[in-house]
Amino acid sequence: MGNRFQVKDRFADGAQYIDGQLRPGTSGRSHTIVDPATGGQVLTYELASTADVDDAVAAAKRAFPAWSAATPGERSDALHRLAAVLTEQAEDFAHAESLQCGKPIKLSTEFDVPGTIDNTAFFAGAARHLQGQAAAEYSGDHTSYVRREAIGVVGSIAPWNYPLQMAAWKILPAIAAGNTIVLKPAELTPLTSLMFAQAAKEAGLPDGVINIVTGAGRDAGEHLVGHPDVVMTSFTGSTAVGKRVAEIATATVKRLHLELGGKAPFVVFDDADLEAAAHGAVAASLINTGQDCTAATRAYVQRPLHDAFVARVAALMESVRLGDPFDTATDLGPLVSHAQRDRVADFVERARTYATVVTGGEVPGGELEEGAYYRPTLITGAAQDSEVVQSEIFGPVLVVLPFDTDDEGIALANDTPYGLAASAWSRDVYRANRATREIKAGCVWVNDHIPIISEMPHGGYKASGFGKDMSLYSFEEYTQVKHVMYDNTAVAAKDWHRTIFGDR
């Protein structure tokens, strides 16, 4: 297969980044990063122990006073320099991301890496806009204003599906607001998180502002969330693990931000552009091999368009090219691991007992059989309460169901525990606007599905969590709001004191 990013020399000193230095973990246990396209070994490293987490938190705590005291302009300048370093190293980041995740290089090169650079540039500007309510005399006798202050050490946990982007989504708003951070990436995919921290040092950010601990969730992750010197936890991952994170965080009264699972509906009304909807469904269900919590997973198609939609989506899925992630012609890479591939395959095999697999539903053979590949899969005939409709599969699988009335379509779209993202497809502005109002999700696209931008918030409803990544709204997660009130009267015995003691 194609060219591979060389990592062993770069991470010879270990896969923990603490106080500005790479070092090995001290848990006594190792982990091997596997190339999901070939099954070959990429890097074996020592996992973090709880002592390593303690060291990282201590480094972040030491760095906090100076970093939080830096001016917004100074933090902004540092992030602008970081964006420049990331731009210079964009090719290395793209190759490392494709190597550890199996992403097609065109996705890493055109989506993951430029999106991360854009996020960095956005927060470089946003650092200068930590604004509170303007000063005013709301009581008549006092001047009030609002300060936004950094909260301290943030302990964040990022998933394996978008390791670079999720690291940036955690790190950037936190440090732009003046906090310091300890990030735990997934053990499967730590490379670009570590590279991001190294790039930050090259850009001149002080040691200790960004720390990376790569360890097991039950050890390093839980210890980080429960650490007494960590004042906030931001977690992206499954709803099941998010519940455990919440239990630990609330026991120590931490601020909590959760971006959890999704089961995004893709609602196609009978006046939609069929060709646009079919192309959109294939792109939105297969992005990152379906390993995206906002990916289209449930297509509800009004009955007059249903059969034509199924036929067109099936034809488009059959044209998708599986192959070497480093081949620019490859459309779909492997899943992140063989275990994840087998999990997806098990969902589809169970679905065969109650639904129809129109296309896909198999592991390819030949030169791809050693990788964690799975063909794009289209399922019809499933019931609304079936497993493939209600559960997050996290693979290249799209389920299509019919609906009759607009009321029914919107009700079906809302009929899961999740509420992260959705889309509505219609030429009728009133229909589309109704869908955006009534579908319960943190993001609703109209006549598209998947695009995200740094200026707009990302986060969910219901079991998809709470809090926002990206945008200026993210500062609501990473800052303390303080009300400051000055007396303007210089009167010793104030009129309101009589409610406590004495007379007028």
Coordinates of C-alpha atoms in Angstrom, one line a residue:
M1 CA 0.0 0.0 0.0
G2 CA 0.9 3.7 -0.2
N3 CA 3.5 5.8 1.6
R4 CA 3.4 5.6 5.4
F5 CA 4.2 8.3 8.0
Q6 CA 7.3 7.3 10.0
V7 CA 6.5 7.6 13.7
K8 CA 9.0 5.5 15.7
D9 CA 11.8 7.9 15.7
R10 CA 9.5 10.9 16.4
F11 CA 8.0 9.2 19.5
A12 CA 11.1 7.3 20.7
D13 CA 10.9 9.2 24.0
G14 CA 7.3 8.1 24.7
A15 CA 3.7 9.0 24.1
Q16 CA 3.1 11.2 27.1
Y17 CA 3.6 15.0 26.7
I18 CA 4.0 16.6 30.1
D19 CA 5.4 20.0 30.9
G20 CA 6.8 20.5 27.4
Q21 CA 8.5 17.1 27.0
L22 CA 7.8 13.7 25.6
R23 CA 8.3 10.9 28.0
P24 CA 7.2 7.2 28.5
G25 CA 4.3 6.2 30.6
T26 CA 4.9 4.5 33.9
S27 CA 1.9 2.1 34.1
G28 CA 4.0 -0.9 33.3
R29 CA 1.6 -1.7 30.4
S30 CA 2.1 -1.0 26.7
H31 CA -0.2 -0.5 23.8
T32 CA 0.4 -1.0 20.1
I33 CA -1.1 1.4 17.5
V34 CA -2.2 -0.7 14.6
D35 CA -2.6 0.5 11.0
P36 CA -6.3 -0.4 10.3
A37 CA -5.6 -0.6 6.6
T38 CA -3.1 -3.4 6.8
G39 CA -3.1 -4.7 10.4
G40 CA 0.5 -3.8 10.7
Q41 CA 2.1 -2.4 13.8
V42 CA 2.8 1.4 13.8
L43 CA 4.1 2.1 17.3
T44 CA 4.2 0.4 20.7
Y45 CA 4.3 2.8 23.7
E46 CA 4.0 2.7 27.4
L47 CA 0.6 3.7 28.8
A48 CA 0.1 6.5 31.3
S49 CA -0.3 5.7 35.0
T50 CA -2.2 7.7 37.6
A51 CA 1.1 9.1 38.6
D52 CA 1.6 10.4 35.1
V53 CA -1.8 12.1 35.3
D54 CA -0.8 13.7 38.6
D55 CA 2.4 15.0 37.0
A56 CA 0.5 16.4 34.0
V57 CA -2.1 18.1 36.2
A58 CA 0.6 19.5 38.4
A59 CA 2.4 21.0 35.3
A60 CA -0.9 22.5 34.1
K61 CA -1.5 24.0 37.6
R62 CA 2.0 25.5 37.7
A63 CA 1.5 27.1 34.2
F64 CA -2.0 28.4 35.0
P65 CA -1.1 31.7 36.9
A66 CA 1.1 33.1 34.2
W67 CA -1.0 31.9 31.3
S68 CA -4.2 33.2 32.7
A69 CA -2.5 36.5 33.5
A70 CA -1.4 36.9 29.9
T71 CA -3.3 39.5 27.9
P72 CA -5.9 38.4 25.4
G73 CA -3.6 39.9 22.8
E74 CA -0.7 37.7 23.9
R75 CA -2.7 34.6 23.9
S76 CA -4.1 35.5 20.5
D77 CA -0.6 36.0 19.1
A78 CA 0.5 32.6 20.4
L79 CA -2.5 30.9 18.7
H80 CA -1.8 32.8 15.4
R81 CA 1.8 31.4 15.6
L82 CA 0.4 27.9 16.3
A83 CA -1.9 28.2 13.2
A84 CA 1.2 29.0 11.1
V85 CA 3.2 26.0 12.5
L86 CA 0.2 23.7 11.8
T87 CA 0.1 25.1 8.2
E88 CA 3.8 24.4 7.7
Q89 CA 3.3 20.8 9.0
A90 CA 0.0 20.1 7.4
E91 CA 1.3 17.2 5.2
D92 CA 2.8 15.4 8.2
F93 CA -0.4 15.8 10.2
A94 CA -2.5 14.5 7.3
H95 CA -0.3 11.4 6.9
A96 CA -0.2 10.7 10.6
E97 CA -4.0 11.0 10.9
S98 CA -4.6 8.6 7.9
L99 CA -2.1 6.2 9.3
Q100 CA -3.6 5.8 12.7
C101 CA -7.2 6.1 11.7
G102 CA -7.4 4.6 8.2
K103 CA -8.9 7.8 6.8
P104 CA -8.6 8.4 3.1
I105 CA -5.8 10.9 2.6
K106 CA -8.1 13.2 0.7
L107 CA -10.3 13.4 3.8
S108 CA -7.4 14.1 6.1
T109 CA -5.8 16.6 3.7
E110 CA -9.0 18.5 2.8
F111 CA -11.1 18.2 5.9
D112 CA -9.4 17.2 9.2
V113 CA -6.2 19.2 8.9
P114 CA -7.5 22.4 7.3
G115 CA -10.5 22.4 9.6
T116 CA -8.1 22.2 12.6
I117 CA -6.0 25.1 11.2
D118 CA -9.1 27.1 10.7
N119 CA -10.2 26.4 14.3
T120 CA -6.8 27.6 15.6
A121 CA -7.1 30.8 13.6
F122 CA -10.6 31.4 14.8
F123 CA -9.7 31.0 18.4
A124 CA -6.7 33.2 17.9
G125 CA -9.2 35.9 17.1
A126 CA -11.8 34.9 19.6
A127 CA -9.2 35.2 22.4
R128 CA -9.6 39.0 22.1
H129 CA -13.4 38.8 22.5
L130 CA -14.0 37.5 26.0
Q131 CA -16.7 40.0 26.6
G132 CA -19.1 40.5 29.5
Q133 CA -22.1 42.8 29.8
A134 CA -21.3 46.5 29.5
A135 CA -20.9 48.5 32.7
A136 CA -24.1 50.2 33.8
E137 CA -26.0 51.5 36.8
Y138 CA -28.7 48.8 37.0
S139 CA -29.6 49.6 40.7
G140 CA -29.2 53.3 40.3
D141 CA -26.6 53.5 43.2
H142 CA -24.1 51.0 41.9
T143 CA -22.1 50.4 38.8
S144 CA -22.1 46.7 37.6
Y145 CA -20.1 44.9 35.1
V146 CA -19.2 41.3 34.2
R147 CA -15.8 39.8 34.1
R148 CA -15.0 36.5 32.3
E149 CA -12.2 34.7 34.0
A150 CA -10.3 31.5 33.3
I151 CA -11.4 28.7 35.5
G152 CA -8.1 26.7 36.0
V153 CA -7.0 23.3 34.9
V154 CA -9.2 21.5 32.4
G155 CA -9.1 17.7 32.1
S156 CA -10.5 16.6 28.7
I157 CA -11.0 13.3 27.0
A158 CA -11.1 13.0 23.2
P159 CA -12.3 10.1 21.0
W160 CA -10.6 8.1 18.2
N161 CA -12.7 9.1 15.2
Y162 CA -11.4 12.6 14.7
P163 CA -8.3 12.6 16.9
L164 CA -6.7 15.9 15.6
Q165 CA -9.9 17.9 15.3
M166 CA -11.3 16.7 18.7
A167 CA -8.0 17.5 20.3
A168 CA -8.2 21.0 18.9
W169 CA -11.9 21.4 19.9
K170 CA -10.9 20.6 23.5
I171 CA -7.6 22.5 23.7
L172 CA -8.3 25.7 21.7
P173 CA -11.2 27.3 23.6
A174 CA -9.7 26.3 26.9
I175 CA -6.4 27.9 26.4
A176 CA -7.8 30.9 24.4
A177 CA -9.8 31.7 27.6
G178 CA -6.6 31.5 29.7
N179 CA -7.0 28.0 31.1
T180 CA -4.4 25.2 31.0
I181 CA -5.3 21.7 29.9
V182 CA -4.5 18.0 30.3
L183 CA -5.9 16.0 27.4
K184 CA -6.3 12.3 27.2
P185 CA -6.6 11.1 23.6
A186 CA -7.8 7.6 22.8
E187 CA -5.1 4.9 23.1
L188 CA -5.8 3.8 19.5
T189 CA -5.0 7.2 18.0
P190 CA -2.8 9.5 20.1
L191 CA -0.3 10.6 17.4
T192 CA -1.8 13.8 16.1
S193 CA -2.8 15.0 19.6
L194 CA 0.9 14.7 20.6
M195 CA 2.0 16.4 17.4
F196 CA -0.4 19.2 18.1
A197 CA 1.1 19.8 21.6
Q198 CA 4.6 19.7 20.1
A199 CA 3.5 22.3 17.5
A200 CA 2.2 24.5 20.2
K201 CA 5.7 24.5 21.9
E202 CA 7.3 25.3 18.5
A203 CA 4.8 28.3 18.4
G204 CA 6.1 29.5 21.7
L205 CA 3.3 28.5 24.0
P206 CA 4.7 28.0 27.6
D207 CA 5.4 24.5 28.9
G208 CA 2.6 23.1 30.9
V209 CA -0.2 24.9 29.1
I210 CA -1.0 21.8 27.0
N211 CA -0.3 18.3 28.4
I212 CA -1.2 15.0 26.8
V213 CA -1.6 11.7 28.8
T214 CA -2.1 8.6 26.7
G215 CA -3.6 5.9 28.9
A216 CA -6.5 3.6 29.4
G217 CA -9.9 5.1 30.2
R218 CA -10.5 3.2 33.4
D219 CA -7.2 4.2 34.8
A220 CA -5.8 7.5 33.3
G221 CA -9.2 8.8 32.2
E222 CA -11.1 8.3 35.4
H223 CA -8.2 9.6 37.5
L224 CA -8.1 12.7 35.3
V225 CA -11.8 13.4 35.6
G226 CA -11.8 12.8 39.4
H227 CA -8.6 14.7 40.1
P228 CA -9.1 17.4 42.8
D229 CA -7.1 20.0 40.9
V230 CA -9.1 19.6 37.7
V231 CA -11.9 22.1 37.7
M232 CA -13.6 21.1 34.5
T233 CA -14.0 18.1 32.3
S234 CA -14.9 18.0 28.6
F235 CA -15.6 14.6 27.2
T236 CA -16.5 13.5 23.7
G237 CA -17.5 9.9 23.2
S238 CA -20.3 7.4 23.7
T239 CA -23.3 8.2 25.8
A240 CA -22.6 5.1 28.0
V241 CA -19.1 6.3 28.9
G242 CA -20.4 9.9 29.2
K243 CA -22.7 8.8 32.0
R244 CA -19.7 7.3 33.9
V245 CA -17.7 10.6 33.3
A246 CA -20.7 12.5 34.7
E247 CA -20.8 10.4 37.8
I248 CA -17.2 11.0 38.6
A249 CA -17.2 14.7 37.7
T250 CA -20.4 15.5 39.7
A251 CA -19.0 13.8 42.7
T252 CA -16.3 16.5 42.9
V253 CA -18.6 19.3 41.7
K254 CA -16.7 19.9 38.4
R255 CA -18.0 21.9 35.5
L256 CA -18.9 19.3 32.8
H257 CA -19.2 19.4 29.1
L258 CA -20.4 16.3 27.2
E259 CA -20.6 15.7 23.5
L260 CA -22.0 12.2 23.2
G261 CA -23.5 9.8 20.7
G262 CA -25.9 10.5 17.8
K263 CA -28.3 8.9 15.5
A264 CA -28.8 11.6 13.0
P265 CA -32.1 11.6 10.9
F266 CA -32.0 12.6 7.2
V267 CA -35.6 13.7 6.4
V268 CA -36.5 13.8 2.7
F269 CA -39.8 15.4 1.9
D270 CA -41.6 14.5 -1.4
D271 CA -40.7 17.9 -3.1
A272 CA -37.0 17.4 -2.5
D273 CA -34.4 17.3 -5.2
L274 CA -33.9 13.6 -5.4
E275 CA -30.5 13.7 -6.9
A276 CA -29.2 16.1 -4.3
A277 CA -30.7 14.1 -1.5
A278 CA -29.2 10.8 -2.8
H279 CA -25.7 12.3 -3.2
G280 CA -26.1 14.0 0.2
A281 CA -27.1 10.8 1.9
V282 CA -24.2 8.8 0.5
A283 CA -21.7 11.5 1.5
A284 CA -23.2 12.1 4.9
S285 CA -23.5 8.4 5.8
L286 CA -20.0 7.4 4.6
I287 CA -17.9 10.3 5.9
N288 CA -15.0 8.9 7.9
T289 CA -16.4 5.4 7.1
G290 CA -19.5 6.3 9.0
Q291 CA -17.5 6.9 12.2
D292 CA -19.0 10.3 12.9
C293 CA -21.6 11.1 15.5
T294 CA -23.3 13.5 13.1
A295 CA -23.3 11.1 10.2
A296 CA -26.6 10.4 8.5
T297 CA -27.8 7.1 9.8
R298 CA -31.6 7.1 9.5
A299 CA -33.1 8.4 6.2
Y300 CA -36.8 9.0 6.4
V301 CA -38.1 9.4 2.9
Q302 CA -41.7 10.5 2.0
R303 CA -43.4 7.6 0.3
P304 CA -43.6 9.1 -3.3
L305 CA -39.8 9.3 -3.4
H306 CA -38.9 6.3 -1.3
D307 CA -38.2 3.7 -3.9
A308 CA -36.4 6.0 -6.3
F309 CA -34.2 7.3 -3.4
V310 CA -33.3 3.7 -2.4
A311 CA -32.4 2.8 -5.9
R312 CA -30.2 5.9 -6.4
V313 CA -28.4 5.6 -3.1
A314 CA -27.7 1.9 -3.7
A315 CA -26.2 2.7 -7.1
L316 CA -24.1 5.5 -5.7
M317 CA -22.9 3.3 -2.8
E318 CA -21.9 0.6 -5.2
S319 CA -19.6 3.1 -7.0
V320 CA -17.7 4.0 -3.9
R321 CA -14.0 3.0 -4.1
L322 CA -12.5 1.1 -1.2
G323 CA -8.8 1.0 -1.0
D324 CA -5.4 2.2 0.4
P325 CA -6.0 5.3 2.5
F326 CA -2.9 6.8 0.9
D327 CA -4.2 6.5 -2.6
T328 CA -5.8 9.8 -3.6
A329 CA -8.4 7.8 -5.6
T330 CA -9.7 6.0 -2.5
D331 CA -13.1 7.1 -1.3
L332 CA -13.6 4.8 1.7
G333 CA -10.9 3.6 4.1
P334 CA -11.1 0.9 6.8
L335 CA -12.8 1.3 10.1
V336 CA -10.5 2.3 13.0
S337 CA -9.9 -1.3 14.1
H338 CA -10.9 -4.9 13.3
A339 CA -12.9 -4.9 16.5
Q340 CA -15.0 -1.9 15.3
R341 CA -15.4 -3.6 11.9
D342 CA -16.7 -6.7 13.5
R343 CA -19.1 -4.7 15.7
V344 CA -20.6 -3.1 12.6
A345 CA -20.8 -6.4 10.8
D346 CA -22.6 -7.9 13.8
F347 CA -25.3 -5.2 13.6
V348 CA -25.8 -5.9 9.9
E349 CA -26.0 -9.6 10.4
R350 CA -28.6 -9.3 13.1
A351 CA -30.6 -6.9 10.9
R352 CA -30.8 -9.5 8.1
T353 CA -33.3 -11.4 10.3
Y354 CA -35.8 -8.5 10.3
A355 CA -34.8 -6.2 7.4
T356 CA -33.4 -6.2 3.8
V357 CA -29.7 -5.5 3.1
V358 CA -30.0 -3.8 -0.3
T359 CA -26.3 -3.4 -1.0
G360 CA -23.1 -4.0 0.9
G361 CA -23.2 -5.8 4.2
E362 CA -19.9 -7.6 3.7
V363 CA -16.2 -7.6 4.3
P364 CA -14.2 -7.3 1.1
G365 CA -11.7 -9.9 0.1
G366 CA -8.6 -9.7 -2.0
E367 CA -5.9 -7.2 -1.2
L368 CA -8.2 -5.5 1.4
E369 CA -8.9 -8.6 3.5
E370 CA -6.1 -7.9 6.0
G371 CA -7.6 -4.4 6.8
A372 CA -10.6 -3.4 8.8
Y373 CA -12.7 -2.7 5.7
Y374 CA -16.5 -3.0 5.3
R375 CA -18.5 -2.2 2.3
P376 CA -21.0 0.7 2.2
T377 CA -24.3 -0.8 3.4
L378 CA -27.9 0.2 2.7
I379 CA -30.8 -1.4 4.7
T380 CA -34.5 -1.1 4.2
G381 CA -37.6 -2.6 5.8
A382 CA -36.5 -2.2 9.4
A383 CA -39.0 -1.2 12.0
Q384 CA -38.7 2.1 13.8
D385 CA -38.0 0.4 17.1
S386 CA -35.4 -2.0 15.7
E387 CA -31.8 -2.0 16.7
V388 CA -30.4 -0.6 13.5
V389 CA -32.7 2.4 13.7
Q390 CA -32.3 3.1 17.4
S391 CA -28.7 2.2 18.2
E392 CA -25.5 4.0 17.2
I393 CA -23.7 1.7 14.8
F394 CA -20.7 4.0 13.9
G395 CA -20.0 2.4 10.6
P396 CA -20.9 2.8 6.9
V397 CA -24.5 1.8 7.3
L398 CA -27.6 3.8 6.3
V399 CA -31.1 2.7 7.1
V400 CA -34.0 4.0 4.9
L401 CA -37.6 4.1 6.2
P402 CA -40.7 5.6 4.5
F403 CA -43.2 8.1 5.9
D404 CA -46.5 9.5 4.7
T405 CA -47.3 12.8 6.3
D406 CA -45.0 15.7 7.4
D407 CA -46.1 15.2 11.0
E408 CA -45.1 11.6 10.8
G409 CA -41.7 12.3 9.3
I410 CA -40.8 14.8 12.0
A411 CA -42.1 12.6 14.8
L412 CA -40.0 9.7 13.5
A413 CA -36.9 11.9 13.3
N414 CA -37.3 12.8 16.9
D415 CA -38.0 9.2 18.0
T416 CA -34.6 8.3 19.4
P417 CA -32.8 9.2 22.7
Y418 CA -30.3 11.2 20.7
G419 CA -30.3 14.8 19.4
L420 CA -27.0 15.8 18.0
A421 CA -27.6 16.6 14.3
A422 CA -30.2 16.2 11.6
S423 CA -31.1 17.4 8.1
A424 CA -34.3 18.3 6.2
W425 CA -34.5 18.1 2.4
S426 CA -37.2 20.2 0.7
R427 CA -37.7 23.0 -1.9
D428 CA -40.5 24.4 0.3
V429 CA -39.1 27.0 2.7
Y430 CA -42.1 26.7 5.1
R431 CA -41.6 22.9 5.3
A432 CA -37.9 23.3 5.8
N433 CA -38.4 26.0 8.5
R434 CA -40.9 23.8 10.3
A435 CA -38.4 21.0 10.4
T436 CA -35.6 23.2 11.8
R437 CA -38.0 24.3 14.5
E438 CA -39.4 20.9 15.5
I439 CA -36.5 18.5 15.1
K440 CA -34.8 18.3 18.4
A441 CA -31.1 18.4 17.6
G442 CA -28.2 20.8 18.2
C443 CA -27.7 21.3 14.5
V444 CA -30.2 21.0 11.7
W445 CA -29.0 21.4 8.1
V446 CA -31.4 22.2 5.2
N447 CA -30.6 20.5 1.9
D448 CA -27.2 19.5 3.1
H449 CA -25.7 17.3 5.9
I450 CA -22.3 17.4 7.6
P451 CA -20.6 20.8 7.0
I452 CA -19.3 22.5 10.1
I453 CA -17.7 25.9 10.6
S454 CA -15.6 27.3 13.3
E455 CA -17.9 30.3 13.9
M456 CA -20.9 28.2 14.7
P457 CA -21.5 26.0 17.8
H458 CA -21.5 22.2 17.8
G459 CA -23.3 20.3 20.5
G460 CA -26.4 18.2 21.2
Y461 CA -29.8 17.8 22.9
K462 CA -31.1 14.9 25.0
A463 CA -28.8 11.9 25.3
S464 CA -26.3 13.5 22.9
G465 CA -25.1 15.7 25.8
F466 CA -24.8 19.4 26.6
G467 CA -22.4 22.2 26.0
K468 CA -20.9 23.6 22.9
D469 CA -17.6 23.1 21.0
M470 CA -16.3 25.8 18.5
S471 CA -17.7 29.3 18.2
L472 CA -17.8 32.1 20.8
Y473 CA -20.4 30.0 22.7
S474 CA -17.6 27.6 23.7
F475 CA -16.3 30.3 26.1
E476 CA -19.4 29.8 28.1
E477 CA -18.0 26.4 28.9
Y478 CA -14.4 27.5 29.7
T479 CA -14.9 30.8 31.6
Q480 CA -16.2 31.9 35.0
V481 CA -18.7 34.7 34.9
K482 CA -18.1 37.2 37.7
H483 CA -20.4 40.1 38.6
V484 CA -18.5 43.1 40.0
M485 CA -20.5 45.9 41.7
Y486 CA -19.3 49.3 42.9
D487 CA -21.1 51.6 45.3
N488 CA -21.4 55.1 43.8
T489 CA -23.0 56.9 46.7
A490 CA -20.2 57.0 49.4
V491 CA -23.1 57.0 51.9
A492 CA -22.2 55.2 55.1
A493 CA -25.8 54.5 56.4
K494 CA -27.6 53.3 53.3
D495 CA -31.4 53.3 53.1
W496 CA -31.6 49.6 52.6
H497 CA -29.8 49.0 55.9
R498 CA -33.0 49.8 57.8
T499 CA -34.4 46.4 56.6
I500 CA -31.7 44.8 58.8
F501 CA -31.4 47.3 61.7
G502 CA -32.5 50.7 62.8
D503 CA -35.0 53.2 61.4
R504 CA -35.0 55.8 58.6

